[in-house]
Coordinates of C-alpha atoms in Angstrom, one line a residue:
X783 CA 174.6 65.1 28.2
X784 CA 172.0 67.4 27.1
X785 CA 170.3 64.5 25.1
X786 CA 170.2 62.9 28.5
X787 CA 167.9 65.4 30.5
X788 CA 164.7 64.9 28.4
X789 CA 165.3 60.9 29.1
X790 CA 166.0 61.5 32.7
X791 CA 163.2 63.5 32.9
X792 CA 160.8 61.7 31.3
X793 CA 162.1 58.4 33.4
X794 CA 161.0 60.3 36.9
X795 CA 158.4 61.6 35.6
X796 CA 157.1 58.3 34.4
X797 CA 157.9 56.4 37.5
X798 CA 155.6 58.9 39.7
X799 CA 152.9 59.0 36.6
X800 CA 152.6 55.3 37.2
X801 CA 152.0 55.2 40.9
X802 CA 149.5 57.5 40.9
X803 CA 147.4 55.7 37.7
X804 CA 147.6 52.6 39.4
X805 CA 145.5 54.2 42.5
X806 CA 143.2 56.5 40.2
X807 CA 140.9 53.5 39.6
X808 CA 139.1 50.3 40.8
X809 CA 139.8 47.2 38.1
X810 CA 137.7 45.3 37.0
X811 CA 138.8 42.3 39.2
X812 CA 138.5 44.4 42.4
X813 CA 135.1 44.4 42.6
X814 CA 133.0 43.2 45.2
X815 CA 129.2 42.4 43.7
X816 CA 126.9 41.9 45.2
X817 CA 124.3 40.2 42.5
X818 CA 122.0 37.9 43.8
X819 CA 119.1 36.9 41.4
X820 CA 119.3 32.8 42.1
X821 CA 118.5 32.8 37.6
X822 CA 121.3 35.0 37.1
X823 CA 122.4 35.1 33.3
X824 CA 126.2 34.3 33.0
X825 CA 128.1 34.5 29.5
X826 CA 130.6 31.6 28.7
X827 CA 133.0 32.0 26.1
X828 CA 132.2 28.5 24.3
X829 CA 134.5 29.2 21.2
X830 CA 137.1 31.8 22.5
X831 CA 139.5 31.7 19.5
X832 CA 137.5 32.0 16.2
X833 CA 139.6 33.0 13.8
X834 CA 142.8 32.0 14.7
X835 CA 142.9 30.4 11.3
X836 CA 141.2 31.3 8.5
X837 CA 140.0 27.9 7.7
X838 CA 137.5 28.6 11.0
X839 CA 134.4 27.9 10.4
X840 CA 131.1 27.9 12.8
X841 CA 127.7 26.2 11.4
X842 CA 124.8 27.4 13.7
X843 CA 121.9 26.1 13.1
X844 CA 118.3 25.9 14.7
X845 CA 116.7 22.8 16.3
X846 CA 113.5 21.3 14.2
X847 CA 110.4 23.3 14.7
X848 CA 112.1 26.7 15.0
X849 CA 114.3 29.4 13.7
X850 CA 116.9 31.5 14.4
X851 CA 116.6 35.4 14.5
X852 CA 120.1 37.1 13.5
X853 CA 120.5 40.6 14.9
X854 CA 123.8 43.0 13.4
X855 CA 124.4 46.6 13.0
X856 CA 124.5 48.0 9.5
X857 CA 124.6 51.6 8.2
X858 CA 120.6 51.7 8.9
X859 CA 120.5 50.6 12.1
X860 CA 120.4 47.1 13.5
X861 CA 118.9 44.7 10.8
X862 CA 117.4 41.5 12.0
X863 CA 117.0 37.9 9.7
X864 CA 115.6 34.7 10.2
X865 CA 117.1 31.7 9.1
X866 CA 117.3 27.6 9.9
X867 CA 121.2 27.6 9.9
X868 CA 123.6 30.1 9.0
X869 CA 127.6 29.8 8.9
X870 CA 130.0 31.9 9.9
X871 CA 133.1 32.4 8.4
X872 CA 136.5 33.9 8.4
X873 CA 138.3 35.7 5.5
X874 CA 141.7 37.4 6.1
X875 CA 141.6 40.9 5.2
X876 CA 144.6 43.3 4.6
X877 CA 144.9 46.5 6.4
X878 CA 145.9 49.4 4.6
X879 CA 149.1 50.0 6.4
X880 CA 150.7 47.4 8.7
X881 CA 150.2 48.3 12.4
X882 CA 152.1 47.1 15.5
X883 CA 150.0 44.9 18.1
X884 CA 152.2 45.5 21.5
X885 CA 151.7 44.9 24.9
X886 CA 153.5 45.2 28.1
X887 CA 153.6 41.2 30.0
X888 CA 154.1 41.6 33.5
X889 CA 154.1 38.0 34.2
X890 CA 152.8 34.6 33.0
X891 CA 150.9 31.8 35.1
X892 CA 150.1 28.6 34.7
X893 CA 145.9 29.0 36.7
X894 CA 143.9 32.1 36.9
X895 CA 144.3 31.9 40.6
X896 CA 148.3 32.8 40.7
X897 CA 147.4 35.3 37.7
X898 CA 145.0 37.2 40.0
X899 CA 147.4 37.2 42.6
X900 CA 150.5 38.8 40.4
X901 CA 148.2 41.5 39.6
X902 CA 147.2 42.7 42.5
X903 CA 151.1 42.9 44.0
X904 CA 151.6 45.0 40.6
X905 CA 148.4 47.1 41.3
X906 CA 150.3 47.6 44.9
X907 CA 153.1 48.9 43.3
X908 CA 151.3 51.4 41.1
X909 CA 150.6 49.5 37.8
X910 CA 147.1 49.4 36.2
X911 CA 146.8 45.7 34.9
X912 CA 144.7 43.8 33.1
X913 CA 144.1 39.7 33.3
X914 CA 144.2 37.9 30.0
X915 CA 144.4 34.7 28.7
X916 CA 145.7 34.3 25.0
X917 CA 147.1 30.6 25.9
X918 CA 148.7 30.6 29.4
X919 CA 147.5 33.0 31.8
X920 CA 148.9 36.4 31.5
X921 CA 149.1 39.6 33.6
X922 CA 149.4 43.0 31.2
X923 CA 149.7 46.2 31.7
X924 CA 146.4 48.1 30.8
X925 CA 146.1 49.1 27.4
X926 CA 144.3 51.9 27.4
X927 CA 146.7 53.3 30.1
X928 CA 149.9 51.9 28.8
X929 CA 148.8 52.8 25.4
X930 CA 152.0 54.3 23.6
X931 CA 155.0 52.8 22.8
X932 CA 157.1 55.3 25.0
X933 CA 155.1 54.5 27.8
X934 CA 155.7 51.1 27.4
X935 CA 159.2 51.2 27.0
X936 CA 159.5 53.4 30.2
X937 CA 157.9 51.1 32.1
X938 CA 159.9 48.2 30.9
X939 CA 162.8 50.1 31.9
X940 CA 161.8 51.2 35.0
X941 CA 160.8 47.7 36.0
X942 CA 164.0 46.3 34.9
X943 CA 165.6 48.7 36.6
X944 CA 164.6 47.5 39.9
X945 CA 165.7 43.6 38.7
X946 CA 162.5 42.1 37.6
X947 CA 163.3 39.5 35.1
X948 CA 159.9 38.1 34.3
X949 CA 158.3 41.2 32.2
X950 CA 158.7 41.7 28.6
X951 CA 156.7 43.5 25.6
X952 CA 155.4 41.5 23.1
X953 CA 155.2 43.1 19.9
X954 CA 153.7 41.8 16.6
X955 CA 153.6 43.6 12.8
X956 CA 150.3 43.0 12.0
X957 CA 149.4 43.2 8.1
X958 CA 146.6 41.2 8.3
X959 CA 143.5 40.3 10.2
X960 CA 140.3 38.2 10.6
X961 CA 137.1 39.2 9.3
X962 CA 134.0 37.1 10.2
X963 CA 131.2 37.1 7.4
X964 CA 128.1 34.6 7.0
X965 CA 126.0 34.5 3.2
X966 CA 122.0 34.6 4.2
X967 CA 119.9 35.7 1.0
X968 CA 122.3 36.1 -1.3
X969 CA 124.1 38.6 0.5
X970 CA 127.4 38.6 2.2
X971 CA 128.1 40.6 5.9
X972 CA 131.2 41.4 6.8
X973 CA 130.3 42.0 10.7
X974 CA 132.4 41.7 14.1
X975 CA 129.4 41.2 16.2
X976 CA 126.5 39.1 15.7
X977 CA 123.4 38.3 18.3
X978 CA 122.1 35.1 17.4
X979 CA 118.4 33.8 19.5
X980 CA 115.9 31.2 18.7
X981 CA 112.2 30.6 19.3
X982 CA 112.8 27.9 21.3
X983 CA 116.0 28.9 23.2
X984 CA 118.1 26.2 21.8
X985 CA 120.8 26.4 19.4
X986 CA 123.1 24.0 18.0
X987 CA 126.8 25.0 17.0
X988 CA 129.3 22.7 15.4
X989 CA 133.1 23.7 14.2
X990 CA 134.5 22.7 11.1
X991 CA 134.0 22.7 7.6
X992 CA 131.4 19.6 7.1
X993 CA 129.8 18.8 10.3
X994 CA 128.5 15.7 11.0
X995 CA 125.1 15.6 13.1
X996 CA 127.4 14.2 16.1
X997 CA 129.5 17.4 15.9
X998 CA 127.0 19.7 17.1
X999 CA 126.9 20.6 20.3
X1000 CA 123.3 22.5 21.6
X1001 CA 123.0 25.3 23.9
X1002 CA 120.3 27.0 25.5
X1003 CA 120.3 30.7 26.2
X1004 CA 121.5 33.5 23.7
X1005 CA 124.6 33.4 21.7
X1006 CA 126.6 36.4 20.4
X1007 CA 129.8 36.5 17.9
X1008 CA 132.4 39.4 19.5
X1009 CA 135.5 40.3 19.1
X1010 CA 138.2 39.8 22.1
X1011 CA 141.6 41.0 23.2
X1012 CA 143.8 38.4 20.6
X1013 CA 142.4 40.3 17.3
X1014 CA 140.0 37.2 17.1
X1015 CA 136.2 36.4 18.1
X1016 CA 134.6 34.7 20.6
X1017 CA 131.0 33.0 20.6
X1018 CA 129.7 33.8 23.6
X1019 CA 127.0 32.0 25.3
X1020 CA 124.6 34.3 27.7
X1021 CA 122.4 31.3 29.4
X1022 CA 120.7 31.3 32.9
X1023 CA 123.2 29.9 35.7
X1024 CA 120.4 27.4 36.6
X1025 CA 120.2 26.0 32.9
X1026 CA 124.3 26.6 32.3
X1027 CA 124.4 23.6 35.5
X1028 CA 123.1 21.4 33.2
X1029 CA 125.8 21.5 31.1
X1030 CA 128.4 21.3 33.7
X1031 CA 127.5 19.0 36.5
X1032 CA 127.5 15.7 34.1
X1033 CA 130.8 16.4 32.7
X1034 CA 132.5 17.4 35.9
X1035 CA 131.0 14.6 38.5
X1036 CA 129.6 12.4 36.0
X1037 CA 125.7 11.3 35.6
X1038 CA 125.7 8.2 37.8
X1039 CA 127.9 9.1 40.5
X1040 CA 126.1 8.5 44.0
X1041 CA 123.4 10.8 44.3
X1042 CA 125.0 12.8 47.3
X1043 CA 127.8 13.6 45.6
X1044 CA 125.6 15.4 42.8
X1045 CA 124.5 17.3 44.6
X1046 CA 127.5 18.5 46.5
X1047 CA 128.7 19.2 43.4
X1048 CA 125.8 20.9 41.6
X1049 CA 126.2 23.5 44.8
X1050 CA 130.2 23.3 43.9
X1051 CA 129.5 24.2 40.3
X1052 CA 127.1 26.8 41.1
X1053 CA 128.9 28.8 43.8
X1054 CA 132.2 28.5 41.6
X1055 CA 130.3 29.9 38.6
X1056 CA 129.0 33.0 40.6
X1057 CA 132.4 33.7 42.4
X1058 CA 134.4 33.4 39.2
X1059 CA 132.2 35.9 36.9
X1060 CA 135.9 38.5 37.0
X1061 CA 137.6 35.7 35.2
X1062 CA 137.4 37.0 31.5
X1063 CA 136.7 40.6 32.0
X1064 CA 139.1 41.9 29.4
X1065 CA 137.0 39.9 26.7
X1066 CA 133.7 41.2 28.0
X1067 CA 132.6 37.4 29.1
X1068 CA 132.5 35.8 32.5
X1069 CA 133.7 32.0 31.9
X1070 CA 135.1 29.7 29.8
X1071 CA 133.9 26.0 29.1
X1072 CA 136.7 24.0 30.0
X1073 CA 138.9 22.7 32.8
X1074 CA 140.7 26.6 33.0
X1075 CA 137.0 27.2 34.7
X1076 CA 134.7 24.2 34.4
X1077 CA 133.4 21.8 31.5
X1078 CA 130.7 23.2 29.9
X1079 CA 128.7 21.3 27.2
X1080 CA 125.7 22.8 26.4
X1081 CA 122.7 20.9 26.5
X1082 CA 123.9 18.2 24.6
X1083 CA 123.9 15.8 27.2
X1084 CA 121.8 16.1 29.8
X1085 CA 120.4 13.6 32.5
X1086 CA 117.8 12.8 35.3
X1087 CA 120.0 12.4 37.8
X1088 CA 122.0 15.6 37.4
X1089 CA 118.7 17.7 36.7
X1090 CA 116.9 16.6 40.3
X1091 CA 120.0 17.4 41.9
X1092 CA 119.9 20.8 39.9
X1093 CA 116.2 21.2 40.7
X1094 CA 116.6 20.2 44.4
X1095 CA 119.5 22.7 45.7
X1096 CA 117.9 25.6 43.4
X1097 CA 119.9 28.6 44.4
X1098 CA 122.4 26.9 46.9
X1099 CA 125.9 28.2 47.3
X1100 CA 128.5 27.5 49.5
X1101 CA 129.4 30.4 52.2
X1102 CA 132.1 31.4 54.6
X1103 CA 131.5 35.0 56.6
X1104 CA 128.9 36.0 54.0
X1105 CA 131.4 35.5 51.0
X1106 CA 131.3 33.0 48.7
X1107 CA 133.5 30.1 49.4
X1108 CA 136.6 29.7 46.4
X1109 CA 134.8 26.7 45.4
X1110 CA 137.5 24.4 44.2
X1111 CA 137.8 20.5 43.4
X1112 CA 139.4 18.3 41.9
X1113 CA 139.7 14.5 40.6
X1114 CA 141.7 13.0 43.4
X1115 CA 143.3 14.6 46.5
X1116 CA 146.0 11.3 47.1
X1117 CA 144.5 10.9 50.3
X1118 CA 144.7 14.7 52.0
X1119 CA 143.3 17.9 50.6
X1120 CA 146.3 20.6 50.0
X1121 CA 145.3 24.2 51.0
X1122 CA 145.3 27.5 49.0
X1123 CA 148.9 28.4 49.3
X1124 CA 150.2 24.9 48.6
X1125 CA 149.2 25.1 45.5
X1126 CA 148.9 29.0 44.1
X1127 CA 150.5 31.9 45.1
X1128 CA 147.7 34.7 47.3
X1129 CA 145.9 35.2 50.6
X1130 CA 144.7 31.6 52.4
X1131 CA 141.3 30.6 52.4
X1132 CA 140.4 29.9 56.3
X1133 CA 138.1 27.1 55.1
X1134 CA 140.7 25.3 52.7
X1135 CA 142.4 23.4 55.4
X1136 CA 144.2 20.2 54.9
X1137 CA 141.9 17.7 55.8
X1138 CA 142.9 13.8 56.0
X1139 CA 140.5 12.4 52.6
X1140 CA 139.1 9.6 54.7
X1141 CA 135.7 8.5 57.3
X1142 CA 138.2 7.2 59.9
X1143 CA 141.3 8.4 61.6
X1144 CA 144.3 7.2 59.0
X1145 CA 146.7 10.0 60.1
X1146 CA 147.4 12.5 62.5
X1147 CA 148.5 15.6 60.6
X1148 CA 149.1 18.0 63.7
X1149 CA 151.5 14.9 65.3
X1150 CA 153.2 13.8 61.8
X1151 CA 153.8 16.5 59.2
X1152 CA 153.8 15.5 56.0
X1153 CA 156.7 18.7 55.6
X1154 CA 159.5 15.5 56.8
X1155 CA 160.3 13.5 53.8
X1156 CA 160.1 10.4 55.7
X1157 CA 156.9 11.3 57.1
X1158 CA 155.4 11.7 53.6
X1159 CA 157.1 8.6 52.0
X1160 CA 155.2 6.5 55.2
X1161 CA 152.3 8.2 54.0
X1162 CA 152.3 7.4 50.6
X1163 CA 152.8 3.8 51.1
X1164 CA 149.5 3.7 52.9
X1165 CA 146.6 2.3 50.6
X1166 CA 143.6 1.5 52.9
X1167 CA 141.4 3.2 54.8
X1168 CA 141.1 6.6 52.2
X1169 CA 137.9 7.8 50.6
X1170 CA 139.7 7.2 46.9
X1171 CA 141.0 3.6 48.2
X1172 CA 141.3 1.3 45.0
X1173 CA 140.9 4.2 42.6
X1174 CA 143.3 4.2 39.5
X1175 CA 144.6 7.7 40.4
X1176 CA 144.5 7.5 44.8
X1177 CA 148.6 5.9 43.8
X1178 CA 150.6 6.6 40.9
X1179 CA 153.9 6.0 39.1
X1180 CA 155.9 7.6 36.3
X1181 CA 159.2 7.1 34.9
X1182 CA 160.9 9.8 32.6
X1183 CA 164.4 10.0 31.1
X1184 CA 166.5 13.0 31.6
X1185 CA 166.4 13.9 27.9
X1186 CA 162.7 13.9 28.0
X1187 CA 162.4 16.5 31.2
X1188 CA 165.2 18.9 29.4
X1189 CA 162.9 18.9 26.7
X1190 CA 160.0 19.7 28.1
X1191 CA 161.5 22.1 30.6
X1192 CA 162.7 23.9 27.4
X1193 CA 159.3 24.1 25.7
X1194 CA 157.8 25.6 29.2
X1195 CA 160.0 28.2 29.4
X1196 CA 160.1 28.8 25.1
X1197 CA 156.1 29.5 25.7
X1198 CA 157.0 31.9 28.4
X1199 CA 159.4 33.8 26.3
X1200 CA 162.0 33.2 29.4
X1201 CA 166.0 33.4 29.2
X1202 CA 166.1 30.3 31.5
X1203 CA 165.4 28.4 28.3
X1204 CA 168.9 28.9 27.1
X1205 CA 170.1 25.4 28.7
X1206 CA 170.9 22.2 27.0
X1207 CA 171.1 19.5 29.5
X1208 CA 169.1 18.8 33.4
X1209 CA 171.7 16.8 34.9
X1210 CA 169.7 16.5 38.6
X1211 CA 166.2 17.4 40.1
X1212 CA 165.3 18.0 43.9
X1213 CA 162.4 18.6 45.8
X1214 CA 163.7 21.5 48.1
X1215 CA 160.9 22.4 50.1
X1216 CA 157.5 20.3 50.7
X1217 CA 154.3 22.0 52.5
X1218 CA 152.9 20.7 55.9
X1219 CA 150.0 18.5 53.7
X1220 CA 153.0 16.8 51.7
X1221 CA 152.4 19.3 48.5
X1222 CA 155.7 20.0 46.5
X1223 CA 156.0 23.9 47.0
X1224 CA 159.6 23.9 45.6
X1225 CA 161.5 22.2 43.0
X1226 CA 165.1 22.7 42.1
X1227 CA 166.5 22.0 38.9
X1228 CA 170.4 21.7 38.1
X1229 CA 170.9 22.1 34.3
X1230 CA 174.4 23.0 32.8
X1231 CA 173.3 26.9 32.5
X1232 CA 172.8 26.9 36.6
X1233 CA 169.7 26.2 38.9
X1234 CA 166.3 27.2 38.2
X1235 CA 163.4 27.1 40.6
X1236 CA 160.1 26.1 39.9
X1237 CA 157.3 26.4 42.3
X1238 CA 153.6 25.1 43.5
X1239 CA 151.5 24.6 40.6
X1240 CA 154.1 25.3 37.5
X1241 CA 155.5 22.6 38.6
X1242 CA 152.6 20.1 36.7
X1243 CA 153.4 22.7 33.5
X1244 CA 157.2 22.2 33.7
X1245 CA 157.2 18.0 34.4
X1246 CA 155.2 15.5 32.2
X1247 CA 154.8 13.2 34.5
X1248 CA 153.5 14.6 37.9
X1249 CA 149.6 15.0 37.6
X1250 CA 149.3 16.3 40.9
X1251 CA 152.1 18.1 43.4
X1252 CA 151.6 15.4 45.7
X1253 CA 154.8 13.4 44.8
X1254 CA 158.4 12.3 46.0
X1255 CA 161.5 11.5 43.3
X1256 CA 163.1 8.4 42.7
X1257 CA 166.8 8.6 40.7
X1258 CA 166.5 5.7 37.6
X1259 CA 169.8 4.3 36.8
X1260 CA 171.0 2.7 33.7
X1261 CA 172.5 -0.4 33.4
X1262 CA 175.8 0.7 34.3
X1263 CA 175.0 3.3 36.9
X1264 CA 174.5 6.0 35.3
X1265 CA 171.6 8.7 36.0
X1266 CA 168.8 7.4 33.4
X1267 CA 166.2 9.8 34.7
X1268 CA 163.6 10.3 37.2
X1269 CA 160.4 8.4 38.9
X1270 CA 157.9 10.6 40.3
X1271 CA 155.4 8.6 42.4
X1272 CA 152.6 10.2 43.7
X1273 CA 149.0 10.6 44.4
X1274 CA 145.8 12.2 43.6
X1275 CA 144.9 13.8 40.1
X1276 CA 144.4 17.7 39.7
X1277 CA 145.2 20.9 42.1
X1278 CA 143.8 18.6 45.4
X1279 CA 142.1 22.1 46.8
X1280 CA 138.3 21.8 48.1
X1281 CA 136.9 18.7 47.5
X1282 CA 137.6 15.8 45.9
X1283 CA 135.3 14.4 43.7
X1284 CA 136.3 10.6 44.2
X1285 CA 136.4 11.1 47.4
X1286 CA 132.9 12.6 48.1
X1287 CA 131.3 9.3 46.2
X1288 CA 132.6 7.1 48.5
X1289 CA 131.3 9.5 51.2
X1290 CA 127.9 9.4 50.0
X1291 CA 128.5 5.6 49.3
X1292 CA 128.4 5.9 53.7
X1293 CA 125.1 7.6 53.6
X1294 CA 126.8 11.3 54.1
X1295 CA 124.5 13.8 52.6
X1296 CA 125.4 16.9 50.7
X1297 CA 125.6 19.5 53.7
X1298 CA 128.1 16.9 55.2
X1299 CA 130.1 15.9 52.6
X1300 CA 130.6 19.8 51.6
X1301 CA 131.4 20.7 55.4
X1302 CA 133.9 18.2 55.3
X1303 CA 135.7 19.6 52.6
X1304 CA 135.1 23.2 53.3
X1305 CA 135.4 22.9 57.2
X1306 CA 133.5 26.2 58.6
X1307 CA 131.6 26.7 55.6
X1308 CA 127.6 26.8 55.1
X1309 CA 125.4 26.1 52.5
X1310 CA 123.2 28.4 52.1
X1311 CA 120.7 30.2 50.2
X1312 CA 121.5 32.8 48.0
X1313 CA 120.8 36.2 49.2
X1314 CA 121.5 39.7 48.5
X1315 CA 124.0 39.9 52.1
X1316 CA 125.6 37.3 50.3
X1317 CA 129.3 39.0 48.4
X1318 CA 130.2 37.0 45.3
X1319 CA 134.3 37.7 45.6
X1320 CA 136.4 40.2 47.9
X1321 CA 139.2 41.4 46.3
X1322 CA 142.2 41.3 49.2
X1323 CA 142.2 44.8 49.8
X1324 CA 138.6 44.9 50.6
X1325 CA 138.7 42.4 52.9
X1326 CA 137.9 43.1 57.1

């Protein structure tokens, strides 16, 4: 018994410790800034895992006609070089003593936008938390508040004390880790953070050991080598938002898409960009270049058509009661746009509304909800009349056996370090609960361990097939009646939130402009001109 008090103790203690760190401070998602220069530099993390392996290698180099400057810290000071090309490189080096990497996971996500929601109901409860993103999205307890192991543990405890099942600490013996280096002159530096400019404000970056010409990629701006929160590096690119367009409206609309639609997008782009800056605080960047923000490439490829509709909506953004709007889109909506909380868990947008993804009047959504199965099956079968008629992804079809979904349900829930992995066979799969715009909000699975429920957007993690959540299921029988597997025939490609970007060229195909094509998808928005009234992000409990 008396080894018992200290614990008990400690355990209350802890549990009132934590409530009132969680209210001592702001995060750094909770802010509400109000930054407004329309050239605004942004920082995009265009290599976010150098070093994972310590064949890694980064060849930066300068374009013809100019150099690149290399500032570091040594002993002296900070030491600057010049140099046409330099690589960078990664040598594993031993620590003298191995140390324990450990975190606190609160919770795991498939989008940044069910993330962000997690941690602010644990930031309700009285847990500091931090967003990361090592592979899936992942809510953590702060480090540096959460920063021994007792601490941890207590809050484990206390958390599974009150039945959550999702949390865990992740703990790693680390023995070894990655040192980035680069040779110039002769010499070798063993830094962890390199500034890297060049006369011209172009640099060109390839991965790999023996780049070919086509492997580099060129970017305009600043680039800096830093660490991150995986014990790795990132190269970070630090680029004017105007010039960081050019690298993203090509590869998210395309460069010969009907001029309208470029620029509806190039607003998209640019209002998503400035909303989104909170994404990658914990790795002291603001984006990433792919699809888990937007494509980013540089200014490898860059066209006309795409740089006038950049030129022409200079410092544009999309706004709802002087916020920016969530500026989402996506390949194909299937006919109607899905709202917010179809699709991720959080507060709704007022302006993400389902809206019918046609010119004329196909369906009446308030008269025929989409919520009755039959309803949505009608709906489906409907083919003319849609802004994405005739495209390959407006209808879709996939068959999958049942040996093939167990499989992949296992490796979902493997990667999320989840006890719902111990099952060996899915013997049946219902949709359980579909929104009023047709989205699948609830799936449930029978497997021989018991039912698991899988909801809004981990469903498209957990199922091959389904590319969007806009889907009904199909039993496929064997030959002699038995249960083969499942068809999941759908529509649309992507999340379905905000716009769709085969759907606005067919809108500007009709002569819409921008304004209207934007209005349409974002129904009580305004485009507008960036301003300093203008509030990049709310976070919920700042909201009137």
């Amino acid at each position: 018994m008396l080894t018992q008090q200290p614990q008990a103790f400690l355990f209350k203690w802890f549990s009132i410790s934590i409530c009132l760190l969680g209210f001592a401070s702001e995060s750094s998602f909770a802010q509400t800034p109000k930054e407004t220069p329309k050239d605004r530099d942004i920082k995009i993390g265009v290599v976010q895992r150098f070093g994972t392996k310590p064949t890694d290698k980064l060849t930066l180099k300068a374009t013809p006609g100019s150099s690149l400057t290399l500032s570091f810290q040594t002993p002296k000071g900070v030491e600057t070089a010049n140099t046409a090309s330099v690589k960078l490189e990664v040598a594993m080096k031993s620590l003298p003593a191995p140390v324990v990497d450990e975190r606190v996971i609160l919770s795991a996500h498939r989008s940044f936008e069910s993330a962000e929601d997690s941690a602010n109901q644990w930031k309700a409860k009285g847990i500091e938390v931090e967003i990361a993103q090592p592979e899936r999205w992942q809510v953590w307890a702060k480090r540096d508040v959460y920063k021994t192991p007792l601490l941890r543990r207590l809050l484990l405890e206390s958390l599974q004390s009150q039945g959550n099942k999702t949390a865990f600490i992740d703990t790693k013996i680390v023995k070894q880790v990655p040192q980035a280096f680069w040779v110039l002159n002769g010499f070798r530096y063993n830094r962890n953070q390199l500034k890297v400019t060049a006369g011209n404000n172009a640099i060109e970056v390839a991965e790999g050991t023996n780049p070919t010409p086509q492997d580099f990629r060129r970017y305009g701006g600043r680039l800096e080598l830093q660490t991150n929160a995986y014990g790795t590096y990132s190269l970070v690119n630090e680029v004017p938002v105007e010039t960081y367009l050019r690298g993203v409206v090509p590869h998210e609309i395309g460069a010969f898409s009907p001029y309208a639609s470029i620029e509806a997008q190039t607003i998209l782009a640019r209002t998503y960009a400035l909303r989104n800056v909170r994404r990658f605080a914990i790795d002291n960047y603001e984006l990433c270049a792919d699809t888990n923000c937007q494509v980013y490439k540089g200014l490898t490829e860059v066209y006309p058509e795409t740089d006038r509709a950049i030129s022409a909506t200079r410092g544009l953004v999309v706004a709802y009661n002087n916020e920016l709007v969530d500026a989402l889109y996506s390949a194909a909506s299937g006919g109607i746009t899905a709202t917010f909380g179809d699709v991720w868990h959080g507060p709704e947008r007022p302006y993400l509304r389902s809206v019918i993804d046609a010119p004329g009047n196909v369906w009446d959504l308030s008269k025929q909800s989409l919520a009755n199965e039959q309803n949505f099956r009608r709906f489906m079968s409907l083919k003319k009349g849609f802004n994405e008629e005739g495209s390959d992804a407006f209808r879709w079809r996939e068959e999958t056996s049942l040996e093939a979904m167990t499989a992949f349900l296992k490796q979902y829930f493997q990667k999320k370090q989840s006890p719902l992995a111990n099952f060996k066979a899915i013997q049946q799969v219902l949709i359980t609960e579909r929104s009023p715009a047709g989205r699948v909000l609830k799936m449930t699975v029978q497997t021989d361990g018991g039912k698991i429920e899988i909801d809004k957007d981990e469903i498209r993690n957990a199922f091959e097939p389904p590319i969007s959540t806009l889907f009904y299921l199909d039993p496929v029988y064997n030959p002699d009646k038995t249960m083969k597997g499942y068809a999941f025939v759908g529509g649309g490609f992507g999340h379905g939130v905000g716009m769709s970007q085969t759907g606005s060229y067919n809108l500007a195909k009709l002569g819409w402009n921008s304004d209207r094509i934007l209005n349409f998808y974002f129904p009580g928005s305004k485009v507008v001109p960036l301003d300093r009234s203008i509030v990049f992000w709310r976070s919920p409990e700042n909201k009137n």
